[in-house]
Amino acid sequence: MTARSLCFVLVWFCVCVCALGSRDHSSLFGGAYIYHKSADVEHFERKLQSSVSNSTQSSSLIIDASPAVAYNGDAVTVTWSDISCDKHCFIGVYAPSTSDDNDPLDFVPFTNVTSSGEHTFVVLNLGVDYQFRIIRANDDKMVRLAESNTVTFKRGVNEPLHGRLALTNNIDEMRVMWTSRESSPGQVQVGLVSGQYASFFESSCETYSSTDLCGPPANIEAAMRFRDPGYAHKALIKGLKPNTRYFYRYGSNVQGWSEEYSFVSAPLVGEQSVPTRFVIYGDMGVEGPPGSAMTMQRLSADIFQPEHQNGHGVDAGLPVQLVVHIGDLGYSLSRAFVWDQWLTMIQPVSTAVPYMVTIGNHEYDHLSGAVQDPSGVGLGFHPSWGNFEDDSTGECGVPVLKRFHMPDNGFSVWWYSFDYGMVHFTMFSTEHDFSPDSPQYRWLEKDLAAVDRTRTPWVVVGGHRAMYCSVKADDDYVVAEHMQELLEDLLHKYKVDLALWGHYHSYERTCPVYKNKCVGDETDLKATIHMVVGAAGVELDYPEWYGKEWSAFRAIEFGYPRITAINATTLHWEYVLNTNYSVIDDLWIHKQDPRVTLNSPTVLRDTEVDTGDSAFEVLLGSLSFVALLVCAAVVLQAYRQKRHSMLPGYTSLPTSRSS
């Protein structure tokens, strides 16, 4: 996303007019997947800091928080009565319960017209207990009007959470990652039968501190900012059979154990008897319906109940096998607990299928902390023509690097590639230097040049910022033009089929395009089709459009693409709406069979595969050609003899061979 305004859906509490007298009013914390944007948090923090020395408690009234013992992600309802608040008040969420009044994890502003009401929150297991308080904030003083009982977690503070799968470059492997407050190694237990685990794989773990981050506000230690992230555990499962369902759980006797999940291992690379179905999107965040939360609901249905898909074609009803998230993941924006919030939200999907990630500007871009940059490039990529600013608010990629492990054939989470079924995926960082002399460009060219089209006939490139998008945003369009200048020839040279981008919070698909001109159409693919798929959940753009001729379809709708490689020559593209699960853009893409030499003009149909001549056929052909020459010579000689015999004085004589 660009450096556009991040206006909060409510003004801060001192001018808020929303009354909390209904259970329908969703929380700004947790399950509603809405949270305060950075500007509002900074305003709130300044108010709290100015009141710290004057905080007082006017009473010990108790408000009820129920249930008092919860699971991660449970809804907790806070109920109060006989409380008068004629000044500016808020409900504060405090974790741990011993936090000062001026250090809430989150808050809900309200003006309480009546003396009673209730509000429902969703709580996340952050390794501490919770308490809720009603606070009146005057100009220079905070008064605690009421406090709730504490809320604890049934599975304890070390509970293993946020399970997520990732592919490696070996199809017989799957990486399992999770979070726990426990630093000792955990384990993944795996089996072919539910509840019967025959194989065990130990995890490594790592964490990070505020000093690892590049700058403020992300490295400020406060409930609303940096807080202990726990330990990221990573275990590598080996020895998997292709395209086989496995059951697993993760944790330890110290952490406790997760519930049981299952996944289907990767198919053989190049396997064309089964279509390859995947989803790619960007810019999710933790918003409520019809945004992020709805995306997860629809995508879960695509995985667990594919028979309900509103699609059509030979691939209708096939489950999604893989998800790729091309940057701008949870939009933490220096609020560390949002990582827990986002990982909890995606867990039903990320524990069932591989969830591959790349970085966006909101994970990485920074203007300070060159020494801490985990990719080792100082302050990062800031070309004179770019708008690469401080969009990570000081995180500089550390949280995503520590929490995720992508294939090792590139440069960690920054750029990498992998094969899945009939598709080769190349993921690169638009937030690092991609000019022709850069390490990333050299790797990208080497990766694309090495693709074996007989095994992976489809090539998909993904990154965060878009190379083609007709949204009228001048600064981003300049970046797009430079991406075309620096990268488009490379993509065209190696016949990249699809290029998927985020950054713009909208959906757009181009024609097959090269140098800003349409090249044929999707019935015989001759150039790359670009798609902007940045409408997975965070607030939508409502832009004007430039009106480019290469823009084939546009929509300002929450949703995601569902993509199916049917075989070596046919791919099905669908854009699925969150609101009603319908498909609004349905495209069948066809191309020449890539099993033919890339420079060959010959076109083979699926049923006309040229397997070449055998050695016997070559010999037989050679002998036939020699025999034809002999026959021709005999006929010619006979013709000459006949012609000469008709000449006067001609006598036929026996031939003789000189010794």
XYZ file of C-alpha atoms in Angstrom:
659
model
C 0.000 0.000 0.000
C 1.163 3.541 -0.667
C 1.719 6.308 1.865
C -1.968 7.074 1.872
C -4.067 8.119 4.818
C -4.777 5.366 7.368
C -7.859 6.971 8.904
C -9.359 5.052 11.813
C -12.950 3.846 11.505
C -13.745 5.775 14.699
C -12.241 8.982 16.058
C -10.347 8.555 19.257
C -12.266 8.156 22.472
C -12.424 11.812 23.543
C -14.708 12.692 20.646
C -16.319 9.297 20.138
C -20.085 9.093 20.134
C -20.682 5.363 19.830
C -22.688 3.875 22.681
C -21.954 0.335 23.790
C -25.341 -0.892 24.835
C -25.617 -3.861 22.547
C -23.969 -7.239 22.117
C -23.980 -6.560 18.370
C -21.320 -3.876 18.706
C -18.150 -5.722 17.689
C -14.848 -5.237 19.464
C -11.949 -3.310 18.018
C -9.730 -6.029 19.444
C -9.591 -9.690 18.522
C -12.425 -11.447 16.772
C -13.817 -8.517 14.843
C -10.365 -8.230 13.228
C -10.457 -4.454 13.430
C -7.837 -2.502 15.299
C -6.719 1.069 15.793
C -4.453 2.498 13.124
C -1.061 3.939 14.070
C -2.074 7.595 14.150
C -4.888 6.888 16.584
C -2.679 4.766 18.825
C -0.062 7.529 18.953
C -2.741 10.079 19.879
C -4.063 7.764 22.563
C -0.571 7.093 23.916
C 0.125 10.797 24.282
C -3.068 11.217 26.297
C -2.195 8.261 28.498
C 1.343 9.447 29.113
C 0.148 12.894 30.121
C -2.164 11.280 32.664
C 0.194 8.728 34.157
C 1.053 10.671 37.322
C -2.577 11.515 38.019
C -4.191 8.101 37.647
C -6.636 7.458 40.429
C -9.283 4.903 41.254
C -12.674 6.241 42.313
C -14.224 2.935 43.293
C -13.796 -0.801 43.306
C -16.923 -1.601 41.343
C -16.729 -4.984 39.665
C -17.751 -5.581 36.084
C -18.202 -9.127 34.870
C -16.040 -10.767 32.188
C -17.412 -14.134 31.119
C -16.228 -16.791 30.637
C -13.434 -16.377 33.139
C -11.485 -19.293 31.638
C -11.202 -19.202 27.857
C -9.564 -20.794 24.870
C -7.437 -18.827 22.410
C -9.817 -16.926 20.154
C -12.837 -17.226 22.472
C -15.395 -14.445 22.802
C -15.538 -12.859 26.264
C -18.499 -10.634 27.147
C -17.916 -7.723 29.520
C -21.066 -6.577 31.355
C -21.450 -3.551 33.631
C -24.198 -1.757 35.545
C -24.687 1.257 37.841
C -21.754 3.119 36.341
C -22.004 6.815 35.559
C -19.646 8.272 33.007
C -20.509 11.793 31.954
C -17.020 12.484 30.652
C -14.884 10.762 28.069
C -14.574 7.080 28.918
C -13.192 3.930 27.403
C -13.067 0.203 28.106
C -9.433 -0.825 28.356
C -8.102 -4.297 27.609
C -5.220 -5.059 29.976
C -2.851 -7.993 29.486
C -1.468 -8.828 31.954
C -4.041 -7.849 34.552
C -1.352 -6.060 36.561
C -0.754 -3.453 33.818
C -1.013 0.232 34.686
C -4.164 2.054 33.631
C -2.151 4.004 31.065
C -0.778 0.847 29.415
C -3.714 -1.015 27.820
C -3.297 -3.562 25.070
C -6.261 -2.036 23.292
C -9.278 0.110 24.051
C -12.855 0.733 22.990
C -14.032 4.345 23.239
C -17.605 5.121 24.229
C -19.929 7.677 25.770
C -22.115 5.818 28.208
C -25.547 7.407 28.055
C -27.054 4.709 30.229
C -25.581 3.172 33.360
C -25.441 -0.415 32.084
C -24.328 -2.294 29.007
C -22.104 -5.008 27.632
C -19.422 -5.488 25.025
C -17.962 -8.664 23.496
C -14.223 -9.067 22.978
C -12.216 -11.913 21.487
C -9.152 -12.784 23.558
C -5.843 -14.139 22.308
C -3.500 -16.223 24.405
C -0.483 -13.916 24.700
C 0.977 -15.886 27.587
C -0.661 -13.669 30.242
C -4.071 -13.160 31.847
C -6.548 -10.388 30.977
C -8.556 -7.779 32.804
C -11.058 -5.204 31.500
C -11.490 -1.747 33.025
C -13.747 1.221 32.488
C -11.637 4.374 32.609
C -12.681 8.023 32.603
C -10.045 10.194 30.965
C -10.098 13.880 31.884
C -7.610 16.409 30.584
C -4.895 15.540 33.078
C -6.294 12.637 35.070
C -7.455 9.073 34.532
C -10.020 7.578 36.881
C -10.672 3.853 37.033
C -14.438 3.482 37.399
C -14.606 -0.295 37.391
C -12.528 -3.405 36.814
C -13.427 -6.937 35.855
C -12.398 -10.289 37.167
C -9.356 -11.766 35.445
C -9.613 -14.054 32.424
C -7.141 -16.920 32.067
C -6.582 -19.591 29.425
C -7.626 -23.188 29.761
C -4.571 -24.576 27.971
C -2.034 -22.527 29.919
C 0.412 -19.834 28.951
C 2.732 -22.159 26.969
C 0.019 -23.412 24.619
C 1.315 -24.180 21.069
C -0.476 -21.828 18.681
C -0.559 -20.453 15.142
C 0.258 -23.632 13.234
C 1.401 -23.077 9.671
C 2.754 -25.276 6.880
C 5.332 -24.460 4.208
C 6.855 -26.324 1.295
C 10.560 -26.921 0.784
C 12.308 -27.767 -2.478
C 11.815 -31.484 -1.817
C 8.375 -32.955 -2.436
C 8.853 -35.521 0.338
C 9.105 -32.752 2.972
C 6.773 -30.353 4.763
C 7.805 -27.716 7.281
C 5.566 -27.152 10.316
C 5.846 -23.904 12.291
C 4.072 -22.709 15.425
C 4.404 -20.303 18.370
C 4.744 -21.064 22.077
C 5.992 -19.234 25.167
C 8.138 -22.292 25.864
C 11.742 -22.216 24.636
C 12.565 -25.927 24.922
C 12.330 -27.940 21.677
C 8.941 -29.220 20.648
C 7.932 -31.962 18.285
C 5.682 -32.748 15.343
C 4.035 -36.166 15.458
C 2.851 -37.549 12.108
C 0.875 -40.568 10.922
C -1.244 -41.931 8.088
C -4.118 -42.733 10.444
C -5.889 -40.223 12.667
C -4.582 -40.436 16.224
C -1.825 -42.916 15.323
C 1.520 -41.156 14.994
C 4.407 -43.256 13.682
C 7.002 -40.539 13.004
C 8.391 -37.770 15.201
C 10.348 -34.667 14.178
C 11.967 -32.265 16.666
C 11.695 -28.507 16.322
C 14.216 -25.736 16.594
C 13.066 -22.403 17.994
C 14.053 -18.760 18.000
C 12.716 -15.430 19.153
C 13.516 -11.742 18.840
C 13.595 -8.717 21.107
C 12.847 -5.031 20.708
C 16.545 -4.346 20.058
C 16.416 -6.548 16.950
C 13.946 -4.179 15.288
C 15.075 -1.224 13.216
C 13.348 1.631 14.965
C 10.349 3.253 16.599
C 7.536 2.911 17.159
C 7.899 -0.875 16.653
C 10.751 -1.170 19.172
C 8.989 0.750 21.976
C 8.286 -1.650 24.815
C 4.641 -1.150 25.775
C 1.478 -3.205 25.639
C 0.334 -1.383 22.510
C 3.734 -1.696 20.842
C 6.450 -4.287 21.260
C 5.688 -7.226 23.519
C 7.365 -10.597 23.951
C 6.512 -12.602 20.804
C 7.246 -15.978 22.375
C 9.250 -18.592 20.472
C 8.795 -19.562 16.842
C 9.150 -23.344 16.526
C 10.041 -24.952 13.195
C 10.137 -28.675 12.473
C 10.850 -30.409 9.154
C 8.841 -33.516 8.265
C 10.714 -35.875 5.910
C 9.974 -39.064 4.012
C 6.465 -38.182 2.820
C 4.801 -40.090 -0.003
C 3.472 -37.850 -2.782
C -0.153 -36.754 -2.806
C -0.968 -38.532 0.464
C -2.995 -37.344 3.452
C -1.111 -37.184 6.765
C -2.419 -36.435 10.243
C -0.282 -34.460 12.671
C -0.070 -32.473 15.871
C 2.645 -30.244 17.317
C 3.870 -29.193 20.754
C 5.389 -31.114 23.672
C 4.521 -32.383 27.102
C 5.752 -29.039 28.466
C 3.920 -26.830 25.951
C 0.910 -29.083 25.672
C -0.259 -30.447 22.338
C -2.198 -28.809 19.562
C -5.363 -30.371 18.291
C -4.935 -32.776 15.385
C -4.720 -31.397 11.847
C -4.108 -32.996 8.470
C -2.543 -32.056 5.141
C -2.041 -33.660 1.740
C 1.614 -33.900 0.706
C 2.785 -32.345 -2.534
C 2.116 -34.171 -5.814
C 4.943 -35.334 -8.020
C 6.402 -32.416 -9.920
C 5.042 -32.523 -13.445
C 2.103 -34.715 -12.478
C -0.610 -33.936 -15.031
C -3.221 -36.541 -14.175
C -4.476 -34.292 -11.363
C -4.987 -30.518 -11.840
C -2.978 -28.106 -9.672
C -5.269 -25.664 -7.805
C -3.949 -22.725 -5.802
C -4.838 -19.270 -4.457
C -2.662 -16.126 -4.477
C -3.507 -12.822 -2.819
C -2.007 -9.855 -0.991
C -2.917 -7.110 1.465
C -5.007 -8.962 4.043
C -4.880 -7.329 7.458
C -7.229 -8.365 10.256
C -10.477 -6.720 9.272
C -13.992 -7.987 9.835
C -16.432 -9.104 7.116
C -16.557 -8.611 4.219
C -12.766 -8.208 4.474
C -10.082 -10.464 5.930
C -12.277 -12.635 8.126
C -14.602 -13.351 5.191
C -11.650 -14.228 2.950
C -10.659 -16.895 5.459
C -14.204 -18.224 5.637
C -14.492 -18.534 1.851
C -11.033 -20.006 1.480
C -11.726 -22.539 4.243
C -14.790 -23.641 2.288
C -12.618 -24.033 -0.830
C -10.370 -26.384 1.132
C -12.786 -28.335 3.328
C -16.072 -28.107 1.393
C -15.091 -27.617 -2.261
C -18.350 -29.152 -3.438
C -20.034 -25.856 -2.539
C -17.882 -23.757 -4.882
C -19.809 -21.453 -7.207
C -17.576 -22.296 -10.141
C -17.968 -24.341 -13.271
C -15.768 -26.357 -15.589
C -13.837 -29.595 -15.314
C -12.180 -28.299 -12.124
C -15.425 -27.507 -10.276
C -15.371 -28.974 -6.789
C -11.599 -29.479 -6.589
C -10.070 -28.411 -3.252
C -7.459 -25.674 -3.043
C -4.038 -27.250 -2.480
C -1.815 -24.244 -1.830
C -1.968 -20.579 -0.745
C 0.583 -17.878 -1.590
C 0.390 -14.516 0.222
C 2.337 -11.866 -1.709
C 3.063 -9.343 1.006
C 1.271 -7.021 3.425
C 0.241 -9.851 5.692
C -1.417 -8.768 8.944
C -0.607 -5.038 8.925
C 0.881 -5.023 12.397
C 2.083 -1.415 11.928
C 4.232 -1.693 15.069
C 1.454 -3.286 17.169
C 3.066 -6.619 17.965
C -0.070 -8.424 19.147
C -1.580 -8.026 15.656
C 0.816 -10.772 14.542
C -0.916 -13.090 17.035
C -4.266 -11.833 15.807
C -3.484 -12.475 12.129
C -1.854 -15.862 12.718
C -4.891 -16.955 14.745
C -7.182 -15.846 11.923
C -5.347 -17.768 9.170
C -4.726 -20.908 11.263
C -7.661 -22.968 9.857
C -6.127 -22.519 6.396
C -2.409 -22.492 7.239
C -2.628 -25.808 9.124
C -4.396 -27.533 6.200
C -2.390 -26.413 3.144
C 1.065 -24.876 2.626
C 0.905 -21.133 3.296
C 3.763 -19.465 1.427
C 4.552 -15.794 2.078
C 6.560 -12.955 0.604
C 7.142 -9.502 2.064
C 5.420 -6.233 1.245
C 6.214 -2.637 2.093
C 4.380 -2.967 5.427
C 6.596 -5.866 6.518
C 9.948 -4.449 5.453
C 10.371 -0.805 4.373
C 12.278 1.307 6.902
C 14.313 4.516 7.174
C 16.373 3.782 10.294
C 18.228 0.914 11.921
C 20.565 -0.017 9.072
C 22.566 -2.342 11.334
C 19.475 -4.312 12.345
C 18.220 -4.902 8.796
C 17.890 -8.726 8.746
C 18.519 -8.923 4.998
C 21.883 -7.228 5.450
C 21.336 -4.327 3.038
C 21.387 -1.410 5.457
C 18.444 0.916 5.010
C 17.077 -1.120 2.137
C 15.991 -0.110 -1.354
C 15.273 3.603 -1.814
C 15.663 4.528 -5.495
C 15.144 8.162 -6.435
C 12.021 7.268 -8.438
C 10.416 5.211 -5.661
C 8.096 5.760 -2.723
C 9.842 3.261 -0.444
C 9.379 4.849 2.967
C 9.012 3.765 6.628
C 5.954 1.621 5.962
C 6.939 -1.165 8.383
C 7.038 1.439 11.203
C 10.379 0.032 12.324
C 9.794 -3.735 12.038
C 12.029 -4.047 8.920
C 11.061 -7.653 8.223
C 12.211 -9.165 11.522
C 8.866 -10.641 12.666
C 8.110 -12.303 9.320
C 11.656 -13.656 9.018
C 11.547 -15.177 12.504
C 8.048 -16.643 12.155
C 8.292 -18.114 8.635
C 10.784 -20.346 6.839
C 10.490 -20.497 3.059
C 12.453 -22.721 0.595
C 16.216 -22.349 0.825
C 17.066 -21.994 -2.876
C 17.007 -18.192 -2.868
C 17.435 -15.697 -0.044
C 15.230 -16.717 2.860
C 11.755 -15.115 2.868
C 12.960 -12.326 0.592
C 13.107 -14.321 -2.658
C 12.813 -18.028 -3.466
C 11.113 -20.466 -5.821
C 9.439 -23.859 -5.678
C 7.606 -26.368 -7.869
C 4.132 -27.661 -7.123
C 2.463 -30.058 -9.532
C 2.509 -28.454 -13.001
C 3.528 -24.987 -11.792
C 6.856 -23.312 -11.089
C 6.458 -20.429 -8.623
C 9.064 -17.668 -8.441
C 8.637 -15.221 -5.559
C 10.728 -12.070 -5.378
C 10.966 -8.959 -3.239
C 9.801 -5.691 -4.746
C 11.215 -4.041 -1.588
C 14.811 -4.998 -2.436
C 16.939 -3.907 -5.374
C 15.787 -5.646 -8.572
C 17.904 -3.732 -11.100
C 19.953 -5.854 -13.554
C 23.199 -5.601 -11.550
C 21.581 -6.637 -8.260
C 21.960 -10.046 -6.583
C 18.193 -10.492 -6.716
C 18.012 -9.898 -10.473
C 20.870 -12.328 -11.131
C 19.129 -14.959 -9.015
C 15.806 -14.297 -10.744
C 17.277 -14.785 -14.206
C 19.096 -17.932 -13.143
C 15.919 -19.337 -11.637
C 13.747 -18.648 -14.689
C 16.401 -19.953 -17.084
C 16.509 -23.256 -15.196
C 12.769 -23.989 -15.426
C 12.074 -27.349 -17.079
C 8.868 -26.748 -19.037
C 8.414 -30.467 -19.638
C 7.866 -30.848 -15.888
C 6.374 -27.471 -14.923
C 4.738 -26.093 -18.081
C 3.260 -23.116 -16.191
C 5.442 -20.375 -14.677
C 4.011 -17.915 -12.138
C 5.953 -14.932 -10.779
C 4.748 -13.132 -7.655
C 5.757 -9.967 -5.827
C 4.110 -7.224 -3.846
C 4.206 -4.008 -5.886
C 2.535 -4.187 -9.287
C 4.247 -3.961 -12.670
C 0.930 -3.280 -14.407
C -1.999 -1.538 -12.721
C -4.221 1.246 -14.073
C -5.266 2.675 -10.695
C -4.673 6.429 -10.840
C -1.954 6.683 -8.172
C 0.881 8.660 -9.691
C 3.698 7.718 -7.300
C 2.943 3.999 -7.570
C 2.571 4.240 -11.334
C 6.106 5.622 -11.560
C 7.316 2.550 -9.660
C 5.366 0.318 -12.048
C 6.998 1.978 -15.058
C 10.451 1.347 -13.624
C 9.540 -2.272 -12.887
C 8.585 -2.626 -16.550
C 11.861 -1.036 -17.621
C 13.981 -3.255 -15.385
C 12.117 -6.567 -15.345
C 9.639 -6.938 -18.188
C 12.143 -8.121 -20.810
C 13.306 -10.809 -18.402
C 9.766 -12.083 -17.838
C 9.077 -12.017 -21.579
C 12.339 -13.746 -22.479
C 11.527 -16.708 -20.245
C 7.842 -16.781 -21.215
C 6.380 -16.190 -17.756
C 2.677 -17.007 -18.011
C 1.206 -15.136 -15.030
C 2.536 -12.292 -12.873
C 0.612 -11.754 -9.607
C 0.861 -8.544 -7.586
C -0.710 -6.858 -4.570
C -0.155 -3.369 -3.082
C -3.277 -1.864 -4.653
C -6.383 -2.811 -2.676
C -8.393 -3.751 -5.721
C -8.593 -6.390 -8.444
C -7.388 -5.954 -12.004
C -6.445 -8.297 -14.852
C -4.594 -7.341 -18.020
C -4.621 -8.837 -21.475
C -1.438 -10.731 -22.396
C 0.759 -7.635 -22.439
C 4.277 -6.633 -23.422
C 5.613 -3.084 -23.631
C 2.157 -1.709 -22.805
C 0.595 -3.420 -25.833
C -1.769 -6.382 -25.918
C -0.151 -9.377 -27.618
C -2.871 -11.664 -28.914
C -5.279 -12.987 -26.320
C -5.747 -15.761 -23.790
C -6.737 -18.325 -26.432
C -3.093 -18.600 -27.553
C -0.911 -17.085 -24.845
C 2.062 -15.169 -26.259
C 2.846 -12.764 -23.406
C 2.456 -12.453 -19.642
C -0.958 -11.790 -18.104
C -0.657 -9.550 -15.027
C -3.146 -9.643 -12.160
C -3.433 -7.296 -9.187
C -4.949 -9.302 -6.325
C -4.634 -6.952 -3.339
C -8.246 -7.117 -2.132
C -7.879 -9.932 0.406
C -9.123 -7.921 3.346
C -7.673 -4.567 4.299
C -9.685 -1.456 3.382
C -10.397 -1.185 -0.342
C -9.158 1.527 -2.650
C -11.817 3.587 -4.382
C -9.712 4.931 -7.202
C -10.009 6.541 -10.534
C -8.494 4.599 -13.426
C -6.069 5.677 -16.126
C -8.049 3.896 -18.856
C -5.220 1.773 -20.255
C -5.960 -0.425 -23.269
C -4.267 -3.404 -21.638
C -6.662 -3.370 -18.669
C -9.124 -6.191 -19.397
C -11.069 -6.432 -16.106
C -11.291 -4.286 -12.953
C -13.248 -4.524 -9.717
C -13.272 -2.862 -6.307
C -14.485 -5.928 -4.429
C -13.072 -8.026 -1.599
C -12.086 -11.413 -2.936
C -9.312 -13.680 -4.164
C -8.294 -15.608 -7.297
C -8.740 -19.353 -7.568
C -6.359 -20.731 -10.196
C -6.258 -24.238 -11.675
C -3.627 -25.636 -14.030
C -5.733 -28.224 -15.883
C -2.924 -29.612 -18.034
C 0.145 -28.407 -19.924
C -1.866 -26.183 -22.259
C -4.923 -25.027 -20.260
C -5.272 -22.938 -17.107
C -8.514 -21.764 -15.468
C -8.657 -18.401 -13.666
C -11.547 -17.363 -11.381
C -11.934 -14.284 -9.187
C -14.141 -15.176 -6.219
C -16.119 -12.524 -4.325
C -16.169 -12.594 -0.537
C -19.688 -11.228 -0.284
C -21.584 -14.034 -2.021
C -18.916 -16.579 -3.063
C -19.684 -15.922 -6.735
C -17.151 -15.837 -9.564
C -17.120 -12.449 -11.316
C -14.134 -12.985 -13.618
C -13.897 -16.386 -15.310
C -11.082 -16.905 -17.808
C -9.733 -19.972 -19.627
C -6.122 -19.518 -20.734
C -4.627 -21.684 -23.495
C -1.148 -21.874 -24.948
C 1.125 -24.021 -27.087
C 2.409 -27.192 -25.551
C 5.664 -26.226 -23.784
C 6.976 -29.755 -24.318
C 7.978 -28.490 -27.765
C 11.297 -26.645 -27.930
C 10.605 -23.070 -26.917
C 11.826 -21.680 -30.258
C 10.066 -24.264 -32.412
C 7.097 -23.114 -34.518
C 5.559 -26.579 -34.312
C 2.368 -26.830 -32.297
C 1.329 -30.123 -30.755
C -2.114 -30.882 -29.442
C -2.519 -32.870 -26.229
C -3.426 -35.930 -28.322
C -0.594 -35.419 -30.841
C 2.588 -35.849 -28.874
C 5.692 -36.316 -31.040
C 7.756 -38.991 -29.319
C 10.555 -39.053 -31.963
C 11.897 -41.857 -34.226
C 13.357 -45.078 -32.886
C 16.776 -46.368 -34.039
C 15.085 -49.095 -36.097
C 12.895 -46.515 -37.828
C 15.974 -44.447 -38.677
C 17.785 -47.499 -40.132
C 14.730 -48.564 -42.094
C 14.359 -45.108 -43.532
C 18.008 -45.030 -44.587
C 17.781 -48.416 -46.320
C 14.617 -47.353 -48.095
C 16.352 -44.265 -49.397
C 19.330 -46.339 -50.671
C 16.950 -48.800 -52.332
C 15.171 -45.936 -54.026
C 18.473 -44.666 -55.419
C 19.395 -48.154 -56.703
C 16.015 -48.552 -58.372
C 16.390 -45.160 -59.990
C 19.836 -46.101 -61.293
C 18.557 -49.400 -62.740
C 15.648 -47.720 -64.463
C 17.957 -45.060 -65.890
C 20.410 -47.668 -67.179
C 17.601 -49.687 -68.795
C 16.300 -46.560 -70.458
C 19.741 -45.755 -71.875
C 20.212 -49.304 -73.185
C 16.838 -49.275 -74.858
C 17.537 -45.886 -76.385
C 20.974 -46.911 -77.652
C 19.700 -50.220 -79.120
C 17.517 -48.276 -81.473
C 20.499 -46.377 -82.893
C 22.064 -47.615 -86.232
C 25.188 -49.898 -85.894
C 24.613 -50.445 -82.165
C 25.495 -53.938 -80.893
C 24.851 -55.084 -77.418
C 28.024 -56.454 -75.886
C 28.516 -58.233 -72.544
C 30.143 -56.024 -69.951
C 33.556 -56.966 -68.599
C 35.277 -55.988 -65.312
C 38.935 -55.170 -65.508
C 41.036 -56.893 -62.889
